[in-house]
C-alpha positions as YAML, in Angstrom:
chain: A
units: angstrom
residues:
- id: 1
  name: UNK
  ca: [0.00, 0.00, 0.00]
- id: 2
  name: UNK
  ca: [1.52, 3.29, -1.03]
- id: 3
  name: UNK
  ca: [1.92, 6.25, 1.24]
- id: 4
  name: UNK
  ca: [-0.77, 8.29, -0.52]
- id: 5
  name: UNK
  ca: [-3.45, 5.69, 0.12]
- id: 6
  name: UNK
  ca: [-2.44, 5.38, 3.79]
- id: 7
  name: UNK
  ca: [-2.62, 9.12, 4.21]
- id: 8
  name: UNK
  ca: [-6.06, 9.25, 2.57]
- id: 9
  name: UNK
  ca: [-7.36, 6.51, 4.87]
- id: 10
  name: UNK
  ca: [-6.01, 8.31, 7.94]
- id: 11
  name: UNK
  ca: [-7.65, 11.58, 6.86]
- id: 12
  name: UNK
  ca: [-10.96, 9.75, 6.27]
- id: 13
  name: UNK
  ca: [-10.85, 8.14, 9.71]
- id: 14
  name: UNK
  ca: [-10.11, 11.51, 11.36]
- id: 15
  name: UNK
  ca: [-12.98, 13.17, 9.47]
- id: 16
  name: UNK
  ca: [-15.38, 10.41, 10.53]
- id: 17
  name: UNK
  ca: [-14.30, 10.76, 14.18]
- id: 18
  name: UNK
  ca: [-14.75, 14.55, 14.05]
- id: 19
  name: UNK
  ca: [-18.24, 14.16, 12.47]
- id: 20
  name: UNK
  ca: [-19.22, 11.63, 15.14]
- id: 21
  name: UNK
  ca: [-18.03, 13.91, 17.97]
- id: 22
  name: UNK
  ca: [-19.93, 16.89, 16.49]
- id: 23
  name: UNK
  ca: [-23.08, 14.76, 16.17]
- id: 24
  name: UNK
  ca: [-22.87, 13.70, 19.82]
- id: 25
  name: UNK
  ca: [-22.33, 17.29, 21.00]
- id: 26
  name: UNK
  ca: [-25.25, 18.58, 18.92]
- id: 27
  name: UNK
  ca: [-27.48, 15.80, 20.29]
- id: 28
  name: UNK
  ca: [-26.61, 16.70, 23.89]
- id: 29
  name: UNK
  ca: [-27.31, 20.39, 23.25]
- id: 30
  name: UNK
  ca: [-30.68, 19.58, 21.63]
- id: 31
  name: UNK
  ca: [-31.74, 17.51, 24.63]
- id: 32
  name: UNK
  ca: [-30.76, 20.30, 27.01]
- id: 33
  name: UNK
  ca: [-32.71, 22.86, 24.96]
- id: 34
  name: UNK
  ca: [-35.89, 20.79, 24.94]
- id: 35
  name: UNK
  ca: [-35.69, 19.64, 28.55]
- id: 36
  name: UNK
  ca: [-38.17, 21.51, 30.77]
- id: 37
  name: UNK
  ca: [-36.86, 22.59, 34.15]
- id: 38
  name: UNK
  ca: [-38.94, 21.25, 37.05]
- id: 39
  name: UNK
  ca: [-41.61, 23.66, 38.27]
- id: 40
  name: UNK
  ca: [-40.75, 25.20, 41.60]
- id: 41
  name: UNK
  ca: [-42.95, 24.07, 44.46]
- id: 42
  name: UNK
  ca: [-45.75, 26.55, 44.93]
- id: 43
  name: UNK
  ca: [-46.19, 28.00, 48.41]
- id: 44
  name: UNK
  ca: [-49.33, 26.88, 50.22]
- id: 45
  name: UNK
  ca: [-51.54, 28.93, 52.47]
- id: 46
  name: UNK
  ca: [-51.57, 27.32, 55.96]
- id: 47
  name: UNK
  ca: [-55.00, 28.88, 56.54]
- id: 48
  name: UNK
  ca: [-56.50, 27.67, 53.25]
- id: 49
  name: UNK
  ca: [-60.18, 26.76, 53.66]
- id: 50
  name: UNK
  ca: [-60.40, 24.41, 50.68]
- id: 51
  name: UNK
  ca: [-61.30, 21.37, 52.78]
- id: 52
  name: UNK
  ca: [-63.95, 23.29, 54.66]
- id: 53
  name: UNK
  ca: [-65.36, 24.67, 51.40]
- id: 54
  name: UNK
  ca: [-65.85, 21.12, 50.12]
- id: 55
  name: UNK
  ca: [-67.49, 20.03, 53.37]
- id: 56
  name: UNK
  ca: [-69.47, 23.14, 54.31]
- id: 57
  name: UNK
  ca: [-69.89, 24.96, 50.99]
- id: 58
  name: UNK
  ca: [-68.01, 27.98, 49.67]
- id: 59
  name: UNK
  ca: [-69.34, 31.35, 50.96]
- id: 60
  name: UNK
  ca: [-67.57, 33.11, 48.08]
- id: 61
  name: UNK
  ca: [-69.86, 31.31, 45.63]
- id: 62
  name: UNK
  ca: [-73.17, 32.20, 47.32]
- id: 63
  name: UNK
  ca: [-76.06, 33.16, 45.06]
- id: 64
  name: UNK
  ca: [-79.82, 33.69, 45.22]
- id: 65
  name: UNK
  ca: [-81.72, 30.54, 46.16]
- id: 66
  name: UNK
  ca: [-78.92, 28.93, 48.16]
- id: 67
  name: UNK
  ca: [-79.72, 27.77, 51.69]
- id: 68
  name: UNK
  ca: [-77.42, 29.09, 54.43]
- id: 69
  name: UNK
  ca: [-77.38, 27.70, 57.95]
- id: 70
  name: UNK
  ca: [-75.89, 30.12, 60.49]
- id: 71
  name: UNK
  ca: [-75.32, 28.56, 63.91]
- id: 72
  name: UNK
  ca: [-78.17, 26.14, 63.30]
- id: 73
  name: UNK
  ca: [-80.67, 28.69, 61.94]
- id: 74
  name: UNK
  ca: [-81.62, 28.25, 58.29]
- id: 75
  name: UNK
  ca: [-81.94, 31.12, 55.82]
- id: 76
  name: UNK
  ca: [-82.50, 31.48, 52.09]
- id: 77
  name: UNK
  ca: [-80.40, 33.85, 50.02]
- id: 78
  name: UNK
  ca: [-82.87, 36.37, 48.57]
- id: 79
  name: UNK
  ca: [-80.31, 38.45, 46.70]
- id: 80
  name: UNK
  ca: [-76.72, 39.64, 46.68]
- id: 81
  name: UNK
  ca: [-74.72, 42.83, 46.39]
- id: 82
  name: UNK
  ca: [-71.34, 42.73, 44.67]
- id: 83
  name: UNK
  ca: [-69.30, 45.69, 45.85]
- id: 84
  name: UNK
  ca: [-66.02, 47.17, 44.69]
- id: 85
  name: UNK
  ca: [-63.81, 49.99, 45.90]
- id: 86
  name: UNK
  ca: [-60.65, 50.51, 43.89]
- id: 87
  name: UNK
  ca: [-59.18, 47.03, 43.53]
- id: 88
  name: UNK
  ca: [-61.04, 45.70, 46.56]
- id: 89
  name: UNK
  ca: [-64.19, 43.55, 46.17]
- id: 90
  name: UNK
  ca: [-66.60, 41.90, 48.58]
- id: 91
  name: UNK
  ca: [-70.18, 40.61, 48.73]
- id: 92
  name: UNK
  ca: [-73.19, 41.11, 50.96]
- id: 93
  name: UNK
  ca: [-76.06, 38.60, 50.82]
- id: 94
  name: UNK
  ca: [-79.62, 39.26, 51.98]
- id: 95
  name: UNK
  ca: [-80.81, 36.25, 54.02]
- id: 96
  name: UNK
  ca: [-84.43, 35.53, 54.91]
- id: 97
  name: UNK
  ca: [-85.76, 32.84, 57.26]
- id: 98
  name: UNK
  ca: [-89.19, 31.18, 57.42]
- id: 99
  name: UNK
  ca: [-90.44, 33.84, 59.89]
- id: 100
  name: UNK
  ca: [-89.50, 36.74, 57.64]
- id: 101
  name: UNK
  ca: [-86.41, 37.74, 59.62]
- id: 102
  name: UNK
  ca: [-83.87, 39.40, 57.34]
- id: 103
  name: UNK
  ca: [-80.14, 39.73, 57.95]
- id: 104
  name: UNK
  ca: [-77.11, 40.33, 55.78]
- id: 105
  name: UNK
  ca: [-74.10, 38.03, 55.46]
- id: 106
  name: UNK
  ca: [-70.90, 39.83, 54.43]
- id: 107
  name: UNK
  ca: [-68.17, 37.81, 52.72]
- id: 108
  name: UNK
  ca: [-64.69, 39.18, 52.02]
- id: 109
  name: UNK
  ca: [-61.04, 38.11, 51.84]
- id: 110
  name: UNK
  ca: [-58.23, 40.09, 53.49]
- id: 111
  name: UNK
  ca: [-56.52, 37.78, 52.40]
- id: 112
  name: UNK
  ca: [-58.13, 35.20, 54.71]
- id: 113
  name: UNK
  ca: [-61.87, 34.58, 54.48]
- id: 114
  name: UNK
  ca: [-63.85, 36.98, 56.70]
- id: 115
  name: UNK
  ca: [-67.54, 36.39, 57.48]
- id: 116
  name: UNK
  ca: [-69.86, 38.66, 59.44]
- id: 117
  name: UNK
  ca: [-73.61, 38.73, 60.09]
- id: 118
  name: UNK
  ca: [-75.48, 42.05, 60.17]
- id: 119
  name: UNK
  ca: [-78.92, 42.85, 61.62]
- id: 120
  name: UNK
  ca: [-80.65, 46.18, 60.74]
- id: 121
  name: UNK
  ca: [-81.39, 48.42, 63.75]
- id: 122
  name: UNK
  ca: [-83.15, 51.76, 64.28]
- id: 123
  name: UNK
  ca: [-82.27, 54.85, 66.32]
- id: 124
  name: UNK
  ca: [-78.51, 54.39, 66.07]
- id: 125
  name: UNK
  ca: [-78.01, 57.95, 64.85]
- id: 126
  name: UNK
  ca: [-75.54, 58.80, 62.10]
- id: 127
  name: UNK
  ca: [-71.84, 58.11, 61.61]
- id: 128
  name: UNK
  ca: [-69.12, 60.71, 61.81]
- id: 129
  name: UNK
  ca: [-67.84, 60.93, 65.41]
- id: 130
  name: UNK
  ca: [-64.83, 58.87, 66.45]
- id: 131
  name: UNK
  ca: [-67.05, 57.03, 68.97]
- id: 132
  name: UNK
  ca: [-70.74, 56.14, 68.88]
- id: 133
  name: UNK
  ca: [-72.75, 54.82, 71.85]
- id: 134
  name: UNK
  ca: [-75.56, 52.39, 71.08]
- id: 135
  name: UNK
  ca: [-77.22, 49.49, 72.91]
- id: 136
  name: UNK
  ca: [-75.05, 49.86, 75.99]
- id: 137
  name: UNK
  ca: [-71.78, 49.71, 74.03]
- id: 138
  name: UNK
  ca: [-69.29, 52.30, 72.87]
- id: 139
  name: UNK
  ca: [-68.14, 51.77, 69.32]
- id: 140
  name: UNK
  ca: [-64.93, 53.22, 67.86]
- id: 141
  name: UNK
  ca: [-64.54, 54.29, 64.23]
- id: 142
  name: UNK
  ca: [-62.70, 51.70, 62.14]
- id: 143
  name: UNK
  ca: [-63.02, 52.59, 58.46]
- id: 144
  name: UNK
  ca: [-65.19, 54.54, 56.05]
- id: 145
  name: UNK
  ca: [-65.42, 55.10, 52.33]
- id: 146
  name: UNK
  ca: [-67.61, 54.68, 49.29]
- id: 147
  name: UNK
  ca: [-68.04, 51.82, 46.85]
- id: 148
  name: UNK
  ca: [-69.87, 50.86, 43.69]
- id: 149
  name: UNK
  ca: [-72.39, 48.03, 43.89]
- id: 150
  name: UNK
  ca: [-74.19, 45.67, 41.55]
- id: 151
  name: UNK
  ca: [-77.43, 44.09, 42.76]
- id: 152
  name: UNK
  ca: [-78.50, 40.51, 41.97]
- id: 153
  name: UNK
  ca: [-82.01, 39.06, 42.47]
- id: 154
  name: UNK
  ca: [-84.00, 40.63, 45.35]
- id: 155
  name: UNK
  ca: [-82.19, 43.21, 47.47]
- id: 156
  name: UNK
  ca: [-84.61, 46.16, 47.46]
- id: 157
  name: UNK
  ca: [-81.96, 48.29, 45.74]
- id: 158
  name: UNK
  ca: [-81.31, 49.53, 42.23]
- id: 159
  name: UNK
  ca: [-79.48, 47.30, 39.79]
- id: 160
  name: UNK
  ca: [-76.37, 49.46, 40.09]
- id: 161
  name: UNK
  ca: [-75.28, 52.40, 42.18]
- id: 162
  name: UNK
  ca: [-72.97, 53.74, 44.85]
- id: 163
  name: UNK
  ca: [-72.93, 53.32, 48.61]
- id: 164
  name: UNK
  ca: [-71.21, 55.22, 51.40]
- id: 165
  name: UNK
  ca: [-70.24, 53.25, 54.50]
- id: 166
  name: UNK
  ca: [-68.77, 53.82, 57.95]
- id: 167
  name: UNK
  ca: [-67.86, 50.90, 60.22]
- id: 168
  name: UNK
  ca: [-67.37, 50.92, 63.99]
- id: 169
  name: UNK
  ca: [-66.22, 48.27, 66.46]
- id: 170
  name: UNK
  ca: [-66.46, 47.99, 70.25]
- id: 171
  name: UNK
  ca: [-63.76, 46.74, 72.60]
- id: 172
  name: UNK
  ca: [-65.47, 43.33, 72.86]
- id: 173
  name: UNK
  ca: [-65.55, 42.84, 69.07]
- id: 174
  name: UNK
  ca: [-69.18, 43.85, 68.45]
- id: 175
  name: UNK
  ca: [-69.72, 45.69, 65.16]
- id: 176
  name: UNK
  ca: [-71.84, 48.67, 64.17]
- id: 177
  name: UNK
  ca: [-72.12, 49.69, 60.53]
- id: 178
  name: UNK
  ca: [-73.75, 52.54, 58.65]
- id: 179
  name: UNK
  ca: [-74.60, 52.53, 54.94]
- id: 180
  name: UNK
  ca: [-76.18, 55.10, 52.63]
- id: 181
  name: UNK
  ca: [-77.19, 53.95, 49.15]
- id: 182
  name: UNK
  ca: [-77.31, 56.70, 46.57]
- id: 183
  name: UNK
  ca: [-78.90, 59.78, 48.15]
- id: 184
  name: UNK
  ca: [-80.80, 57.79, 50.80]
- id: 185
  name: UNK
  ca: [-80.50, 58.37, 54.54]
- id: 186
  name: UNK
  ca: [-78.03, 56.42, 56.63]
- id: 187
  name: UNK
  ca: [-79.13, 52.93, 57.68]
- id: 188
  name: UNK
  ca: [-77.53, 51.20, 60.66]
- id: 189
  name: UNK
  ca: [-76.86, 47.53, 61.43]
- id: 190
  name: UNK
  ca: [-75.22, 45.73, 64.31]
- id: 191
  name: UNK
  ca: [-72.83, 42.97, 63.33]
- id: 192
  name: UNK
  ca: [-70.89, 40.03, 64.67]
- id: 193
  name: UNK
  ca: [-67.93, 38.16, 63.27]
- id: 194
  name: UNK
  ca: [-68.53, 34.53, 62.30]
- id: 195
  name: UNK
  ca: [-66.07, 31.68, 62.16]
- id: 196
  name: UNK
  ca: [-65.91, 29.35, 59.15]
- id: 197
  name: UNK
  ca: [-67.56, 26.68, 61.30]
- id: 198
  name: UNK
  ca: [-70.62, 28.86, 62.03]
- id: 199
  name: UNK
  ca: [-71.78, 28.72, 58.41]
- id: 200
  name: UNK
  ca: [-73.09, 25.73, 56.44]
- id: 201
  name: UNK
  ca: [-74.19, 26.17, 52.82]
- id: 202
  name: UNK
  ca: [-76.53, 24.08, 50.68]
- id: 203
  name: UNK
  ca: [-76.14, 25.44, 47.15]
- id: 204
  name: UNK
  ca: [-78.96, 25.15, 44.63]
- id: 205
  name: UNK
  ca: [-78.32, 23.46, 41.31]
- id: 206
  name: UNK
  ca: [-76.72, 25.82, 38.79]
...
């Protein structure tokens, strides 16, 4: 075998080795490019109420016709108000029992779920002062503002509008709230905070 043929064979072998190495490198790079990095573990809320929502119903999904049991007393949702102030939203649901008693259930997240039950009262005066005395309690001003509302089903209010509000709280946690819808006079309600276990919901079929 002459030297020229040997040289040609050596060059061919080297070229084949180089091509093989390049092919391997390109294959590795392609696999790395297509491989998806594992999703980071999402943080979980230690106060998440998902299990309770599945067992007791989700207050955030309340709508007209649903049955709500509050501390053993059954009510029907007559209608709902969906309120918004800036980027903040919450709901108030008009509840009615078999005797015609009407109360309001407020549902909001801050960020945890907050439930409160409100009963209309008379002769509570008007908001404005830093403290208001009513029913043997002294209430201290907590927050006030105005919001837009949208009415669903039966609430006794217009389909849309604005509402002013002023909330008070006593030292023992009792609540006193004032609301004025549109140009109407102030209406007062006493309120109490509810725990998630105080409320049981039987939703109607969608």
